[in-house]
Coordinates of C-alpha atoms and ligand atoms in Angstrom, one line a residue:
M263 CA 1.8 26.8 -11.7
Q264 CA -0.8 24.8 -13.0
R265 CA -1.5 21.8 -11.2
G266 CA -1.6 18.7 -12.5
Q267 CA -5.1 16.7 -12.5
F268 CA -6.1 13.6 -13.4
S269 CA -8.3 13.3 -16.7
S270 CA -11.6 11.1 -15.9
K271 CA -13.2 9.3 -12.9
F272 CA -11.8 6.2 -13.9
G273 CA -7.8 7.5 -14.3
F274 CA -8.4 8.5 -10.9
I275 CA -9.8 5.4 -9.4
M276 CA -7.0 3.2 -11.3
A277 CA -4.5 5.8 -10.2
A278 CA -5.6 6.0 -6.9
A279 CA -6.2 2.5 -6.4
G280 CA -2.7 1.7 -8.1
A281 CA -0.9 3.6 -5.2
A282 CA -2.9 1.7 -2.8
V283 CA -2.2 -1.8 -4.4
G284 CA 1.2 -2.9 -4.2
L285 CA 3.3 -5.3 -2.3
G286 CA 1.3 -4.3 0.9
N287 CA -1.6 -6.3 -0.5
I288 CA 0.3 -9.2 -2.4
W289 CA 3.6 -9.8 -0.4
G290 CA 2.6 -7.8 3.3
F291 CA -0.9 -9.1 3.8
P292 CA -0.8 -12.7 3.4
T293 CA 2.6 -12.7 5.4
Q294 CA 0.6 -10.8 7.9
V295 CA -1.9 -13.5 7.7
A296 CA 0.5 -16.2 7.5
S297 CA 1.9 -14.9 11.1
N298 CA -0.8 -13.4 12.9
G299 CA -3.0 -16.4 13.3
G300 CA -5.0 -16.8 9.9
A301 CA -8.6 -16.4 9.5
A302 CA -8.5 -14.4 12.5
F303 CA -6.0 -12.0 11.0
V304 CA -8.4 -11.5 8.2
L305 CA -11.5 -10.5 10.1
A306 CA -9.7 -8.2 11.8
Y307 CA -7.8 -6.3 8.5
L308 CA -11.6 -6.7 6.8
A309 CA -13.3 -4.8 9.7
L310 CA -10.4 -2.5 10.9
A311 CA -10.2 -1.3 6.9
F312 CA -13.8 -0.7 6.1
F313 CA -14.4 0.9 9.9
L314 CA -11.4 2.9 10.7
A315 CA -9.1 3.3 7.4
Y316 CA -12.1 3.9 5.1
P317 CA -13.4 7.0 7.3
A318 CA -9.6 8.1 7.3
L319 CA -9.3 8.0 3.5
M320 CA -12.0 10.3 3.1
A321 CA -10.2 12.9 5.5
E322 CA -7.4 12.8 3.2
L323 CA -9.0 12.7 0.3
I324 CA -11.2 15.4 1.3
V325 CA -8.5 17.6 2.8
G326 CA -6.6 17.4 -0.2
R327 CA -8.8 18.4 -2.4
S328 CA -10.2 21.0 -0.9
A329 CA -6.7 22.6 0.0
R330 CA -5.5 21.9 -3.4
A331 CA -1.7 21.1 -1.4
N332 CA 0.8 19.0 -0.1
A333 CA -0.2 18.2 3.4
V334 CA 2.6 19.9 4.8
K335 CA 1.0 23.4 3.6
A336 CA -2.9 21.7 3.6
L337 CA -3.1 20.9 7.3
P338 CA -2.2 24.3 8.5
S339 CA -4.3 25.7 6.0
L340 CA -7.4 23.8 7.8
T341 CA -7.3 26.4 10.7
D342 CA -6.6 30.2 12.0
S343 CA -4.5 29.2 15.4
P344 CA -1.2 29.4 15.4
I345 CA -0.7 26.5 17.3
L346 CA -2.6 24.4 15.3
K347 CA -1.2 25.1 12.6
L348 CA 2.7 24.8 13.6
G349 CA 1.0 21.3 15.0
G350 CA -0.7 20.4 11.3
K351 CA 3.1 21.8 9.5
A352 CA 4.4 19.2 12.1
V353 CA 1.9 16.2 11.4
G354 CA 2.8 17.2 7.1
I355 CA 6.5 17.2 8.1
A356 CA 6.3 13.7 9.8
G357 CA 4.9 12.1 6.7
L358 CA 7.3 13.4 4.8
I359 CA 9.7 11.6 6.8
T360 CA 8.0 8.5 7.2
V361 CA 7.1 8.4 3.5
A362 CA 10.8 8.3 2.7
V363 CA 11.8 5.6 5.2
I364 CA 8.6 3.2 3.6
L365 CA 10.1 4.0 0.1
S366 CA 13.6 2.7 1.3
F367 CA 12.2 -0.5 2.4
Y368 CA 9.5 -0.8 -0.3
A369 CA 12.1 -1.0 -3.3
I370 CA 13.8 -3.6 -1.8
V371 CA 11.2 -5.6 -1.9
A372 CA 10.2 -4.2 -5.4
G373 CA 13.5 -5.1 -6.4
W374 CA 12.6 -8.6 -5.6
M375 CA 10.0 -9.0 -7.6
F376 CA 12.0 -7.3 -10.4
A377 CA 14.6 -10.0 -10.2
Y378 CA 12.0 -13.0 -10.0
A379 CA 10.9 -11.5 -13.0
L380 CA 14.0 -11.1 -14.9
A381 CA 14.7 -14.8 -13.5
P382 CA 12.3 -16.6 -15.8
M383 CA 13.1 -14.8 -18.8
L384 CA 16.8 -16.2 -18.8
D385 CA 15.0 -19.8 -18.9
L386 CA 13.1 -19.1 -22.0
I387 CA 16.2 -18.1 -23.7
G388 CA 18.1 -20.9 -22.5
L389 CA 20.5 -19.3 -19.9
S390 CA 18.8 -20.9 -17.2
Q391 CA 22.6 -21.3 -15.3
Y392 CA 22.3 -18.0 -14.5
S393 CA 18.9 -17.4 -13.5
Q394 CA 19.2 -19.2 -10.0
W395 CA 21.6 -15.9 -9.4
F396 CA 18.4 -13.8 -9.7
K397 CA 16.5 -16.0 -7.0
D398 CA 19.5 -16.2 -4.8
F399 CA 19.5 -13.6 -1.8
S400 CA 22.7 -11.8 -2.0
V401 CA 24.1 -8.1 -0.9
V402 CA 24.8 -7.7 -5.0
R403 CA 21.8 -8.6 -6.3
N404 CA 20.0 -6.5 -3.6
V405 CA 21.8 -3.3 -4.5
M406 CA 21.2 -4.0 -7.9
F407 CA 17.7 -4.0 -8.7
T408 CA 16.6 -1.9 -5.7
T409 CA 18.7 0.9 -7.6
L410 CA 17.0 -0.3 -11.1
F411 CA 13.6 -0.2 -9.4
M412 CA 14.3 3.6 -7.7
I413 CA 15.6 4.7 -11.0
A414 CA 12.4 3.7 -12.4
T415 CA 9.9 5.5 -10.2
I416 CA 12.1 8.6 -10.5
L417 CA 12.0 8.8 -14.1
I418 CA 8.1 8.6 -13.8
I419 CA 7.9 10.8 -11.3
C420 CA 10.0 13.5 -13.6
G421 CA 6.6 13.1 -15.6
G422 CA 4.0 14.4 -13.5
V423 CA 0.5 13.5 -13.0
N424 CA -1.4 12.8 -15.9
A425 CA 1.8 11.5 -18.4
G426 CA 3.0 9.3 -15.7
I427 CA 0.9 8.1 -12.8
E428 CA -2.6 7.5 -14.6
R429 CA -1.3 5.9 -18.0
W430 CA 0.6 3.3 -16.1
S431 CA -2.2 2.1 -13.4
K432 CA -5.1 1.9 -16.0
R433 CA -3.4 -1.0 -17.9
L434 CA -2.0 -2.5 -15.1
M435 CA -4.6 -3.2 -12.4
P436 CA -7.2 -5.4 -14.5
A437 CA -4.3 -7.5 -15.6
L438 CA -2.9 -8.2 -12.2
V439 CA -6.5 -9.2 -11.2
L440 CA -7.1 -11.8 -13.8
I441 CA -3.6 -13.3 -13.4
L442 CA -4.2 -13.7 -9.7
L443 CA -7.9 -15.4 -10.8
L444 CA -6.3 -18.0 -12.9
L445 CA -3.2 -18.7 -10.5
I446 CA -6.1 -19.2 -7.8
G447 CA -8.3 -21.5 -10.2
Y448 CA -5.4 -23.6 -10.7
M449 CA -3.8 -23.9 -7.2
L450 CA -7.4 -24.9 -5.9
T451 CA -6.7 -28.3 -8.0
L452 CA -3.6 -29.4 -6.1
P453 CA -3.1 -31.3 -3.1
G454 CA -3.1 -29.4 0.3
A455 CA -5.1 -26.3 -1.0
E456 CA -7.9 -27.1 1.0
E457 CA -6.1 -27.3 4.4
G458 CA -4.7 -23.7 3.3
L459 CA -8.3 -22.5 2.6
K460 CA -9.7 -23.5 5.7
A461 CA -6.5 -21.6 7.1
Y462 CA -7.7 -18.7 5.8
L463 CA -11.5 -18.7 6.0
V464 CA -12.2 -20.5 9.4
P465 CA -11.5 -17.9 11.8
D466 CA -10.2 -19.0 15.8
F467 CA -12.3 -16.1 17.5
S468 CA -9.8 -16.7 20.3
K469 CA -7.5 -14.8 18.5
L470 CA -9.4 -12.3 17.8
L471 CA -8.9 -9.9 20.2
D472 CA -5.0 -10.3 20.7
P473 CA -3.7 -6.6 21.2
S474 CA -0.4 -7.4 19.2
L475 CA -2.6 -9.1 16.5
L476 CA -4.9 -6.0 16.1
V477 CA -2.2 -3.3 16.0
S478 CA -0.6 -5.4 13.1
A479 CA -4.1 -5.5 11.5
L480 CA -4.5 -1.6 12.2
G481 CA -1.4 -1.2 10.3
Q482 CA -1.6 -3.4 7.6
A483 CA -4.9 -1.5 6.7
F484 CA -3.4 1.6 7.2
F485 CA -0.5 1.0 5.0
S486 CA -2.3 -1.1 2.1
L487 CA -4.3 2.5 1.7
S488 CA -1.5 4.4 1.9
L489 CA -3.1 6.8 4.9
G490 CA -1.2 8.7 7.5
V491 CA 1.7 9.9 5.0
G492 CA -0.2 12.5 3.0
C493 CA -0.1 10.4 -0.3
M494 CA -3.5 9.9 -0.6
L495 CA -4.2 13.9 0.5
I496 CA -1.9 14.8 -2.9
Y497 CA -3.9 12.5 -4.9
G498 CA -7.0 13.7 -3.8
S499 CA -5.3 17.2 -4.5
Y500 CA -4.9 16.4 -8.1
M501 CA -8.9 15.1 -8.2
S502 CA -11.2 17.4 -10.3
S503 CA -14.0 18.5 -8.2
S504 CA -17.0 17.7 -9.9
E505 CA -15.9 13.8 -9.2
N506 CA -18.3 12.4 -6.4
I507 CA -15.8 11.9 -3.8
V508 CA -17.2 9.8 -1.4
R509 CA -18.2 7.3 -4.0
V510 CA -14.4 7.2 -5.5
G511 CA -13.2 7.1 -2.1
A512 CA -15.4 3.7 -1.8
W513 CA -14.4 2.5 -5.0
V514 CA -10.9 2.7 -3.9
T515 CA -11.3 1.0 -0.5
L516 CA -13.2 -1.9 -2.3
I517 CA -10.4 -2.1 -4.8
D518 CA -7.7 -2.6 -2.5
V519 CA -9.0 -4.3 0.3
G520 CA -10.9 -6.6 -2.2
L521 CA -7.2 -7.4 -3.8
A522 CA -5.9 -8.2 -0.7
F523 CA -8.4 -10.6 0.0
I524 CA -8.0 -12.0 -3.4
A525 CA -4.1 -12.3 -3.2
G526 CA -4.5 -13.8 0.3
L527 CA -6.6 -16.6 -1.5
L528 CA -3.7 -17.5 -3.9
I529 CA -1.1 -17.3 -1.3
I530 CA -2.2 -18.9 1.7
P531 CA -3.3 -22.4 0.3
A532 CA -0.3 -22.3 -1.9
M533 CA 1.8 -22.5 1.3
Y534 CA 0.2 -25.8 2.5
V535 CA 0.3 -26.8 -1.5
A536 CA 4.1 -25.6 -1.3
Q537 CA 4.4 -27.7 1.9
H538 CA 2.8 -30.7 0.6
Y539 CA 5.4 -30.9 -2.5
G540 CA 8.4 -30.5 0.6
V541 CA 8.9 -26.6 0.6
E542 CA 9.5 -25.6 4.5
I543 CA 7.2 -23.3 5.7
F544 CA 6.8 -23.7 9.5
D545 CA 9.5 -24.8 12.0
Q546 CA 8.9 -27.5 14.9
S547 CA 6.8 -25.2 17.4
G548 CA 4.5 -24.2 14.3
Q549 CA 5.9 -21.1 13.9
L550 CA 6.2 -19.5 9.8
L551 CA 9.7 -19.7 8.5
N552 CA 11.3 -16.6 6.7
G553 CA 8.3 -14.3 6.5
D554 CA 9.4 -11.4 4.7
T555 CA 10.6 -14.2 1.8
L556 CA 7.4 -16.3 1.9
I557 CA 5.8 -15.4 -1.0
F558 CA 9.0 -16.0 -2.9
S559 CA 9.4 -19.7 -2.1
V560 CA 5.5 -20.7 -2.3
L561 CA 4.7 -19.1 -5.6
P562 CA 7.9 -20.6 -7.5
S563 CA 7.2 -23.7 -6.1
L564 CA 3.2 -23.6 -7.4
F565 CA 4.9 -22.5 -10.8
D566 CA 7.3 -25.4 -11.0
Q567 CA 4.3 -28.1 -10.5
M568 CA 2.8 -26.2 -13.7
G569 CA 5.8 -27.3 -16.2
Q570 CA 6.7 -25.6 -18.9
V571 CA 3.6 -22.9 -18.7
G572 CA 5.2 -22.2 -15.6
I573 CA 7.9 -20.2 -16.5
I574 CA 5.7 -18.0 -18.8
I575 CA 3.3 -17.4 -15.6
S576 CA 6.0 -16.9 -13.6
L577 CA 6.9 -14.5 -15.8
A578 CA 3.9 -12.7 -16.0
F579 CA 3.3 -12.5 -12.7
F580 CA 6.4 -11.5 -11.2
L581 CA 6.5 -8.7 -13.8
L582 CA 2.9 -7.4 -13.0
M583 CA 4.2 -7.4 -9.4
S584 CA 7.2 -5.3 -10.2
L585 CA 4.5 -3.0 -12.4
A586 CA 2.1 -3.1 -9.0
A587 CA 4.9 -2.2 -7.3
L588 CA 5.7 0.6 -9.2
T589 CA 2.1 2.3 -9.4
S590 CA 2.6 2.2 -5.4
S591 CA 6.0 3.7 -5.5
I592 CA 5.6 6.2 -7.5
S593 CA 2.8 7.6 -5.3
L594 CA 5.6 7.5 -2.6
L595 CA 8.0 9.7 -4.3
E596 CA 5.4 11.8 -5.4
V597 CA 4.7 12.8 -1.4
P598 CA 8.0 14.5 -0.9
V599 CA 8.5 15.7 -4.7
S600 CA 5.0 17.3 -4.9
Y601 CA 6.4 19.4 -1.6
V602 CA 9.8 20.5 -3.0
V603 CA 8.0 21.3 -6.0
E604 CA 5.5 23.5 -4.4
S605 CA 6.9 24.9 -1.4
H606 CA 10.5 25.0 -2.2
K607 CA 10.0 26.2 -6.2
M608 CA 12.3 23.6 -6.9
K609 CA 11.9 22.0 -10.7
R610 CA 10.4 18.0 -10.8
P611 CA 12.8 16.6 -12.3
T612 CA 15.8 18.4 -10.3
A613 CA 13.4 17.2 -7.4
S614 CA 13.3 13.8 -8.7
W615 CA 16.4 12.9 -8.6
I616 CA 17.8 15.0 -5.8
I617 CA 15.1 13.2 -3.5
G618 CA 15.4 9.5 -4.8
M619 CA 18.9 9.6 -4.8
L620 CA 18.8 10.1 -1.2
I621 CA 16.0 7.4 -0.6
T622 CA 18.1 5.1 -2.2
G623 CA 21.1 6.2 -0.1
L624 CA 18.7 5.0 2.7
S625 CA 17.7 1.4 1.3
L626 CA 21.3 0.8 1.0
I627 CA 22.1 1.4 4.7
I628 CA 19.3 -1.2 5.5
I629 CA 20.3 -3.2 2.6
F630 CA 23.8 -3.7 4.3
N631 CA 22.2 -4.0 7.8
F632 CA 19.2 -6.2 6.7
E633 CA 19.0 -8.4 9.6
L634 CA 19.4 -5.3 11.9
L635 CA 17.2 -3.0 9.8
F636 CA 14.8 -4.3 7.6
G637 CA 12.0 -5.5 10.0
L638 CA 12.5 -2.8 12.5
V639 CA 12.1 -0.2 9.7
I640 CA 8.7 -1.8 8.7
A641 CA 7.3 -2.1 12.1
I642 CA 7.9 1.5 12.9
T643 CA 6.9 3.0 9.8
T644 CA 3.8 0.6 9.0
R645 CA 2.7 -0.3 12.4
Y646 CA 3.1 2.8 14.6
S647 CA 3.5 5.8 12.6
Q648 CA 0.8 5.4 9.8
P649 CA -1.6 4.6 12.2
I650 CA -0.4 7.4 14.5
L651 CA -0.7 9.9 12.1
G652 CA -3.6 9.0 10.1
L653 CA -5.0 9.5 13.8
F654 CA -3.8 12.9 13.4
F655 CA -5.1 13.8 9.8
C656 CA -8.7 12.5 11.3
I657 CA -8.5 14.9 14.0
Y658 CA -7.6 17.8 11.6
A659 CA -10.1 16.9 9.3
G660 CA -13.0 16.5 11.9
L661 CA -12.3 18.4 14.4
V662 CA -10.0 21.2 13.8
W663 CA -11.5 22.0 10.2
H664 CA -15.0 23.6 10.2
R665 CA -17.5 20.9 9.4
D666 CA -19.6 23.4 6.4
K667 CA -16.1 23.4 4.5
A668 CA -15.8 19.7 4.2
L669 CA -19.4 19.5 3.3
T670 CA -19.3 22.6 0.7
E671 CA -16.1 20.5 -0.5
I672 CA -18.2 17.3 -0.8
K673 CA -21.0 19.1 -2.7
K674 CA -18.8 20.0 -5.8
G675 CA -19.2 16.5 -6.8
D676 CA -22.5 15.6 -5.3
Q677 CA -25.0 18.2 -4.3
H678 CA -27.6 16.1 -2.3
A679 CA -24.7 15.1 -0.2
E680 CA -25.9 16.1 3.2
Y681 CA -29.1 14.3 3.2
S682 CA -26.4 11.0 2.4
I683 CA -25.8 8.6 5.1
F684 CA -22.0 9.2 4.2
W685 CA -22.6 12.9 6.0
R686 CA -24.8 11.5 8.6
I687 CA -22.2 9.5 10.0
W688 CA -18.8 10.5 8.8
P689 CA -17.9 14.3 10.6
W690 CA -18.9 13.1 14.1
Y691 CA -17.1 9.4 13.4
V692 CA -13.9 10.6 11.7
R693 CA -13.9 13.4 14.9
F694 CA -14.6 10.8 17.8
V695 CA -14.9 7.7 16.7
C696 CA -11.3 7.1 14.8
P697 CA -9.1 8.8 17.3
V698 CA -10.8 6.9 20.1
F699 CA -10.3 3.5 18.4
I700 CA -7.2 4.1 17.5
V701 CA -5.9 5.4 20.9
A702 CA -7.6 2.4 22.6
M703 CA -6.0 0.2 20.0
F704 CA -2.3 1.0 21.1
V705 CA -3.4 1.4 25.0
H706 CA -4.8 -2.0 24.6
A707 CA -1.3 -3.5 22.9
L708 CA 0.8 -1.9 25.6
Ligands
PFF785 N1 -0.3 1.2 -0.2 C1 1.0 0.4 -0.7 C2 0.8 -1.1 -0.8 O1 -0.1 -1.7 -0.4 O2 1.9 -1.5 -1.4 C3 1.9 1.0 -0.2 C4 2.1 2.8 0.1 C5 2.3 3.5 -0.7 C6 2.1 3.1 1.6 C7 2.1 4.4 -0.6 C8 2.0 4.3 1.8 C9 2.1 5.1 0.8 F1 1.9 6.6 0.9

């Protein structure tokens, strides 16, 4: 069978950045900043994203492109030792399970975005009396929109790499950046914004080494770059060999981290603006109220200040967010689907529907036990699973795999790769520094 491949460098960067940029940047990052000490979290996140997540991303991309297979096949192929082969397979399978669980909560939040995009549409056509239903938290609404969102994801994945993933991502990302910048410009003119900017940009250094802050920031960096679950490995496997993989990986990291930073620049000050207009954000002890639904109270309050224009901006924003969530959810579903298609020879549409529906079932279980499961599932997958599995990807790429093979792969897209700064640092860096730091952070947290 012919493997799918992205058609151009721009197409690949946009698709991989589309996979990386999603709810993690615009919902997850600001929420974490708000609940973990503001600017100190931002600083920790930036450092960890560039110094730990970027090298780990490169490990996945390089292994994926070299093996041209899903993680369950790719990791064992890096070694001849039977035990290490088994270990590689186990890491790949743990990634598949993690990715399925991530998608199950991801689809719920994406469903909220979708519902919030429909509400202003109803306002525009004069059906305001119904729009509140879409914004109120209810089991029926959550079930409906999560399912709708999963069906959209499944339909795109049925189409495969070129037809589906790339086409969507190329259009979406630039529009998202534009609307965020416009909103920031407007928001900065409102009262309260300055205080919010300070909270976002002036760190309290004493909080910086707080173990819980560091583990959260690490999880956020790995979640945002879609690491540890074989997602970027699969994307790497679809990348053409002639691309300069190091540069492409750097672009994806810059775009992803840049977008999270910009989103924070909007949401954190907007929280203080919303507070100024009477929205309750913190409780009396200064703790954040309703972290998970924070942006759904903060942003509408901003849009309300804009009058009629606000309805259109709100529509555009939540629509773009739904689409950004979609380009990430397709990358999540692609991981188990490509595994079943490649390793069990199932047809792509059949695999997409079966796995997609199983994951939807998981989402429904979470929705019906929301208080108990939602936060728990997020913490287990993003705070722990992703960084720990990412650690194993680093070990396989750096320690288990032969160094020369990695170099050969990189050189396909850059003949002078062995003289580059990247090659002088990365091999020992993923082998020792990344694993030691990740372990140290967890030990510190315990
Ligand atoms: N990186 C995505 C986001 O920030 O929204 C979430 C994600 C996608 C995580 C794909 C993991 C993954 F495999």
